[in-house]
């Protein structure tokens, strides 16, 4: 698993890590570790996550390690966060990894048969029309015809990526801009109007290499449910999220401005209910 994190979102990340621990601290867990990528200047504070938690195992990675030691002030911060989700593949030791943001909440067990159907990474078939500018920007930075692969789809965070696939995606950019600083050209393109996303870029680069269907498959059911993206979708239905049989991840966007303590109360209530249910089953 990979989590991009800043100190400003640490309180929300505690909810994510707490719910992950509740479900995945067991020998049968498919999660090997959580790589937390943080700004270099905040590593001294966020490093407490690494030293205080052994389940799941957490490793802190400074952002500069992924950008040849230099993060330029001109790079859009949002673009940097997206690029990290691909560049971090060089530090991943498993064949696949799950991308996370601090707003994500784990609401069920992480099951291989759901997240890795037929041994491939699951994906959400979100159509290009939802964020057309991401697909246009990705085609432009990859040097593809903007009408190429018009049926390609992919979702948003949380997502399951192929480690090899992510490395292939960044290699496509490296090859395209090998005569210059390819990372700078890539990140700076956001300021020039090429608003790619990590997932549309990933999907198109794999399509161009004929690799996507070898690495990804649609799941039998969605692992992501009851997400709250906007304030008018509040309150978050924690009951539905935690008690849906196929739901693994949910999300409450920080932009809704709901306090993490409110979410924590809802989560705690569901944990109490689940423990009571399990206790009654054992009687």
Short mmCIF file of C-alpha atoms in Angstrom, two decimals:
data_model
loop_
_atom_site.label_atom_id
_atom_site.label_comp_id
_atom_site.label_asym_id
_atom_site.label_seq_id
_atom_site.Cartn_x
_atom_site.Cartn_y
_atom_site.Cartn_z
CA UNK A 1 0.00 0.00 0.00
CA UNK A 2 1.12 3.54 -0.72
CA UNK A 3 -0.11 6.64 1.11
CA UNK A 4 0.85 10.17 0.12
CA UNK A 5 0.69 12.32 3.24
CA UNK A 6 1.36 15.80 4.57
CA UNK A 7 1.30 16.93 8.18
CA UNK A 8 -1.90 18.89 7.54
CA UNK A 9 -3.74 15.63 6.77
CA UNK A 10 -2.15 13.51 9.51
CA UNK A 11 -5.28 13.54 11.68
CA UNK A 12 -7.29 12.03 8.84
CA UNK A 13 -4.56 9.50 8.09
CA UNK A 14 -4.88 8.23 11.66
CA UNK A 15 -8.44 7.19 10.82
CA UNK A 16 -7.21 5.38 7.72
CA UNK A 17 -4.41 3.56 9.54
CA UNK A 18 -6.63 2.78 12.53
CA UNK A 19 -9.29 1.18 10.35
CA UNK A 20 -6.64 -0.68 8.35
CA UNK A 21 -5.20 -2.07 11.58
CA UNK A 22 -8.65 -3.17 12.75
CA UNK A 23 -9.19 -5.32 9.67
CA UNK A 24 -5.71 -6.37 8.58
CA UNK A 25 -3.68 -7.14 11.72
CA UNK A 26 -3.79 -10.87 11.10
CA UNK A 27 -1.50 -13.48 9.60
CA UNK A 28 -3.76 -13.95 6.59
CA UNK A 29 -3.57 -10.30 5.54
CA UNK A 30 -2.54 -9.66 1.93
CA UNK A 31 -0.92 -6.35 2.97
CA UNK A 32 2.85 -6.52 3.33
CA UNK A 33 3.59 -2.89 4.26
CA UNK A 34 2.41 0.68 3.97
CA UNK A 35 4.80 3.09 2.27
CA UNK A 36 4.03 6.64 3.45
CA UNK A 37 5.53 9.28 1.16
CA UNK A 38 5.97 12.63 2.92
CA UNK A 39 7.56 16.04 2.28
CA UNK A 40 11.19 16.03 3.39
CA UNK A 41 10.63 18.92 5.81
CA UNK A 42 7.88 16.98 7.60
CA UNK A 43 9.59 13.61 7.85
CA UNK A 44 10.88 14.28 11.38
CA UNK A 45 7.28 14.64 12.62
CA UNK A 46 5.53 12.04 10.48
CA UNK A 47 8.31 9.57 11.19
CA UNK A 48 6.47 8.77 14.42
CA UNK A 49 4.13 6.65 12.31
CA UNK A 50 7.05 4.45 11.33
CA UNK A 51 8.36 4.02 14.86
CA UNK A 52 5.04 3.50 16.63
CA UNK A 53 3.28 0.95 14.46
CA UNK A 54 4.27 -2.61 13.59
CA UNK A 55 0.87 -3.71 12.32
CA UNK A 56 0.74 -2.86 9.55
CA UNK A 57 4.43 -2.25 8.98
CA UNK A 58 4.95 1.39 7.99
CA UNK A 59 7.93 2.86 6.16
CA UNK A 60 8.44 6.58 5.59
CA UNK A 61 9.83 7.75 2.24
CA UNK A 62 10.89 11.35 1.64
CA UNK A 63 9.48 12.85 -1.54
CA UNK A 64 12.89 13.97 -2.80
CA UNK A 65 13.98 10.33 -3.12
CA UNK A 66 11.46 9.96 -5.95
CA UNK A 67 12.47 13.12 -7.80
CA UNK A 68 16.23 12.75 -8.15
CA UNK A 69 16.69 14.75 -4.96
CA UNK A 70 15.06 17.93 -6.24
CA UNK A 71 11.46 19.19 -6.03
CA UNK A 72 11.10 22.43 -7.95
CA UNK A 73 9.02 25.24 -6.48
CA UNK A 74 7.31 25.77 -9.83
CA UNK A 75 5.73 22.31 -9.84
CA UNK A 76 2.04 22.15 -9.03
CA UNK A 77 1.59 20.43 -5.66
CA UNK A 78 -1.37 18.42 -6.93
CA UNK A 79 0.69 17.17 -9.88
CA UNK A 80 3.50 16.16 -7.50
CA UNK A 81 1.11 14.10 -5.38
CA UNK A 82 -0.17 12.30 -8.47
CA UNK A 83 3.31 11.65 -9.85
CA UNK A 84 4.36 10.14 -6.51
CA UNK A 85 1.77 7.38 -6.91
CA UNK A 86 3.62 6.17 -10.01
CA UNK A 87 7.23 6.95 -9.08
CA UNK A 88 6.93 5.12 -5.77
CA UNK A 89 6.75 1.83 -7.69
CA UNK A 90 10.56 1.74 -7.59
CA UNK A 91 10.29 1.19 -3.80
CA UNK A 92 7.47 -1.40 -3.91
CA UNK A 93 8.53 -5.02 -3.43
CA UNK A 94 5.20 -6.66 -4.36
CA UNK A 95 3.70 -7.21 -7.81
CA UNK A 96 0.79 -4.88 -7.08
CA UNK A 97 0.09 -2.01 -4.72
CA UNK A 98 -2.92 -0.05 -3.51
CA UNK A 99 -2.83 3.73 -3.66
CA UNK A 100 -4.36 5.67 -0.78
CA UNK A 101 -5.10 9.21 0.31
CA UNK A 102 -5.64 10.34 3.89
CA UNK A 103 -9.41 10.66 3.26
CA UNK A 104 -9.83 6.91 2.64
CA UNK A 105 -11.40 4.70 5.32
CA UNK A 106 -11.06 0.92 5.41
CA UNK A 107 -14.49 -0.61 6.07
CA UNK A 108 -13.89 -4.31 5.36
CA UNK A 109 -11.30 -7.05 4.81
CA UNK A 110 -8.93 -6.70 1.88
CA UNK A 111 -9.59 -9.86 -0.11
CA UNK A 112 -7.31 -11.09 -2.89
CA UNK A 113 -10.19 -12.52 -4.91
CA UNK A 114 -11.80 -9.07 -5.05
CA UNK A 115 -8.75 -6.82 -5.38
CA UNK A 116 -6.78 -9.22 -7.59
CA UNK A 117 -9.33 -11.05 -9.77
CA UNK A 118 -7.67 -13.86 -11.73
CA UNK A 119 -4.33 -12.67 -10.37
CA UNK A 120 -4.68 -9.25 -12.00
CA UNK A 121 -5.25 -5.82 -10.49
CA UNK A 122 -8.89 -4.77 -10.31
CA UNK A 123 -9.90 -1.42 -11.78
CA UNK A 124 -12.98 0.77 -11.83
CA UNK A 125 -14.34 1.44 -15.31
CA UNK A 126 -14.94 5.16 -14.80
CA UNK A 127 -15.58 6.63 -18.28
CA UNK A 128 -13.35 9.29 -19.78
CA UNK A 129 -16.28 11.72 -19.89
CA UNK A 130 -16.11 12.19 -16.10
CA UNK A 131 -12.71 13.93 -16.33
CA UNK A 132 -12.05 14.48 -20.04
CA UNK A 133 -9.24 16.98 -19.42
CA UNK A 134 -7.20 14.30 -17.59
CA UNK A 135 -7.32 12.01 -20.60
CA UNK A 136 -6.55 14.83 -23.02
CA UNK A 137 -3.59 15.96 -20.91
CA UNK A 138 -2.28 12.42 -20.59
CA UNK A 139 -2.47 11.86 -24.34
CA UNK A 140 -0.59 15.10 -24.92
CA UNK A 141 2.25 14.41 -22.48
CA UNK A 142 2.62 10.85 -23.83
CA UNK A 143 2.65 12.07 -27.44
CA UNK A 144 -0.43 10.04 -28.39
CA UNK A 145 -3.20 10.98 -30.77
CA UNK A 146 -5.93 12.48 -28.55
CA UNK A 147 -8.45 10.11 -30.19
CA UNK A 148 -6.41 7.02 -29.34
CA UNK A 149 -7.89 4.42 -27.01
CA UNK A 150 -11.22 6.24 -26.70
CA UNK A 151 -12.75 3.30 -24.82
CA UNK A 152 -10.09 3.30 -22.09
CA UNK A 153 -11.40 3.73 -18.55
CA UNK A 154 -9.98 3.95 -15.04
CA UNK A 155 -11.07 5.19 -11.64
CA UNK A 156 -9.50 7.26 -8.88
CA UNK A 157 -7.89 6.66 -5.48
CA UNK A 158 -8.03 4.12 -3.93
CA UNK A 159 -6.77 2.06 -6.85
CA UNK A 160 -4.78 -1.13 -7.40
CA UNK A 161 -1.78 -0.65 -9.65
CA UNK A 162 0.70 -3.07 -11.15
CA UNK A 163 4.21 -2.28 -9.94
CA UNK A 164 5.59 -3.19 -13.35
CA UNK A 165 2.83 -1.20 -15.02
CA UNK A 166 3.63 1.95 -13.03
CA UNK A 167 7.31 1.60 -13.90
CA UNK A 168 6.38 1.14 -17.56
CA UNK A 169 4.29 4.32 -17.43
CA UNK A 170 7.13 6.45 -16.08
CA UNK A 171 9.54 4.75 -18.50
CA UNK A 172 7.33 5.97 -21.35
CA UNK A 173 7.88 9.54 -20.18
CA UNK A 174 11.58 8.96 -19.60
CA UNK A 175 11.96 7.61 -23.13
CA UNK A 176 9.95 10.46 -24.65
CA UNK A 177 11.99 13.19 -22.94
CA UNK A 178 15.32 11.39 -22.55
CA UNK A 179 17.32 14.30 -23.98
CA UNK A 180 16.15 16.63 -21.19
CA UNK A 181 15.11 16.48 -17.52
CA UNK A 182 12.09 14.24 -18.10
CA UNK A 183 10.65 14.67 -14.61
CA UNK A 184 10.76 18.45 -14.93
CA UNK A 185 9.08 18.39 -18.35
CA UNK A 186 6.43 16.02 -16.98
CA UNK A 187 5.64 18.02 -13.84
CA UNK A 188 5.95 21.41 -15.51
CA UNK A 189 3.42 20.39 -18.17
CA UNK A 190 0.65 20.93 -15.63
CA UNK A 191 1.48 24.64 -15.66
CA UNK A 192 1.19 24.59 -19.46
CA UNK A 193 -2.37 23.23 -19.42
CA UNK A 194 -1.69 19.50 -19.83
CA UNK A 195 -3.79 18.40 -16.84
CA UNK A 196 -3.01 14.70 -16.81
CA UNK A 197 -3.80 12.42 -13.88
CA UNK A 198 -1.70 9.53 -12.65
CA UNK A 199 -4.38 7.01 -13.56
CA UNK A 200 -5.26 8.23 -17.06
CA UNK A 201 -1.54 8.46 -17.82
CA UNK A 202 -1.00 4.96 -16.42
CA UNK A 203 -3.88 3.50 -18.41
CA UNK A 204 -2.93 5.11 -21.72
CA UNK A 205 0.75 4.24 -21.43
CA UNK A 206 -0.14 0.58 -20.84
CA UNK A 207 -2.66 0.63 -23.69
CA UNK A 208 0.03 2.02 -25.99
CA UNK A 209 2.29 -0.89 -25.03
CA UNK A 210 -0.50 -3.46 -25.31
CA UNK A 211 -0.12 -4.38 -21.63
CA UNK A 212 -3.27 -3.25 -19.86
CA UNK A 213 -5.42 -6.35 -20.23
CA UNK A 214 -2.50 -8.53 -19.15
CA UNK A 215 -2.26 -6.64 -15.86
CA UNK A 216 -5.84 -5.59 -15.04
CA UNK A 217 -9.31 -7.13 -14.85
CA UNK A 218 -12.73 -5.94 -13.79
CA UNK A 219 -13.80 -7.24 -10.36
CA UNK A 220 -16.97 -9.14 -9.64
CA UNK A 221 -18.10 -6.37 -7.29
CA UNK A 222 -16.94 -2.89 -6.37
CA UNK A 223 -14.61 -2.60 -3.38
CA UNK A 224 -15.32 1.13 -3.08
CA UNK A 225 -18.64 2.42 -1.81
CA UNK A 226 -20.52 5.17 0.02
CA UNK A 227 -17.98 7.85 -0.82
CA UNK A 228 -18.73 11.43 0.17
CA UNK A 229 -17.14 13.86 -2.29
CA UNK A 230 -19.21 16.98 -1.58
CA UNK A 231 -20.90 18.61 1.42
CA UNK A 232 -24.39 18.02 0.05
CA UNK A 233 -23.71 14.25 0.25
CA UNK A 234 -23.31 14.40 4.03
CA UNK A 235 -23.93 12.75 6.41
CA UNK A 236 -21.70 9.80 5.58
CA UNK A 237 -23.64 6.53 5.85
CA UNK A 238 -21.18 4.52 7.95
CA UNK A 239 -23.74 1.78 8.57
CA UNK A 240 -24.11 1.06 4.87
CA UNK A 241 -20.35 1.32 4.29
CA UNK A 242 -19.36 -1.10 7.07
CA UNK A 243 -22.19 -3.57 6.63
CA UNK A 244 -22.12 -3.87 2.84
CA UNK A 245 -20.75 -7.37 2.18
CA UNK A 246 -18.45 -6.35 -0.68
CA UNK A 247 -17.28 -2.95 0.52
CA UNK A 248 -13.59 -2.57 1.44
CA UNK A 249 -12.98 1.16 1.11
CA UNK A 250 -15.02 4.28 1.67
CA UNK A 251 -14.07 7.94 1.67
CA UNK A 252 -15.05 11.28 3.18
CA UNK A 253 -13.33 14.14 1.38
CA UNK A 254 -11.55 16.68 3.54
CA UNK A 255 -13.09 19.41 1.37
CA UNK A 256 -16.45 18.61 2.99
CA UNK A 257 -14.92 20.15 6.13
CA UNK A 258 -16.36 17.49 8.39
CA UNK A 259 -14.22 17.04 11.50
CA UNK A 260 -12.25 13.78 11.75
CA UNK A 261 -13.60 13.33 15.28
CA UNK A 262 -17.12 13.10 13.86
CA UNK A 263 -16.03 10.40 11.43
CA UNK A 264 -14.18 8.60 14.22
CA UNK A 265 -17.39 8.45 16.29
CA UNK A 266 -19.23 6.81 13.40
CA UNK A 267 -16.39 4.35 12.81
CA UNK A 268 -16.13 3.45 16.49
CA UNK A 269 -19.87 2.77 16.65
CA UNK A 270 -19.57 0.29 13.78
CA UNK A 271 -16.61 -1.46 15.41
CA UNK A 272 -18.59 -1.87 18.66
CA UNK A 273 -21.52 -3.30 16.68
CA UNK A 274 -19.25 -5.73 14.80
CA UNK A 275 -17.56 -6.97 17.97
CA UNK A 276 -20.93 -7.50 19.64
CA UNK A 277 -22.16 -9.43 16.59
CA UNK A 278 -19.06 -11.63 16.55
CA UNK A 279 -19.35 -12.28 20.27
CA UNK A 280 -22.96 -13.39 19.90
CA UNK A 281 -21.98 -15.73 17.06
CA UNK A 282 -19.48 -17.49 19.31
CA UNK A 283 -22.08 -18.23 21.99
#
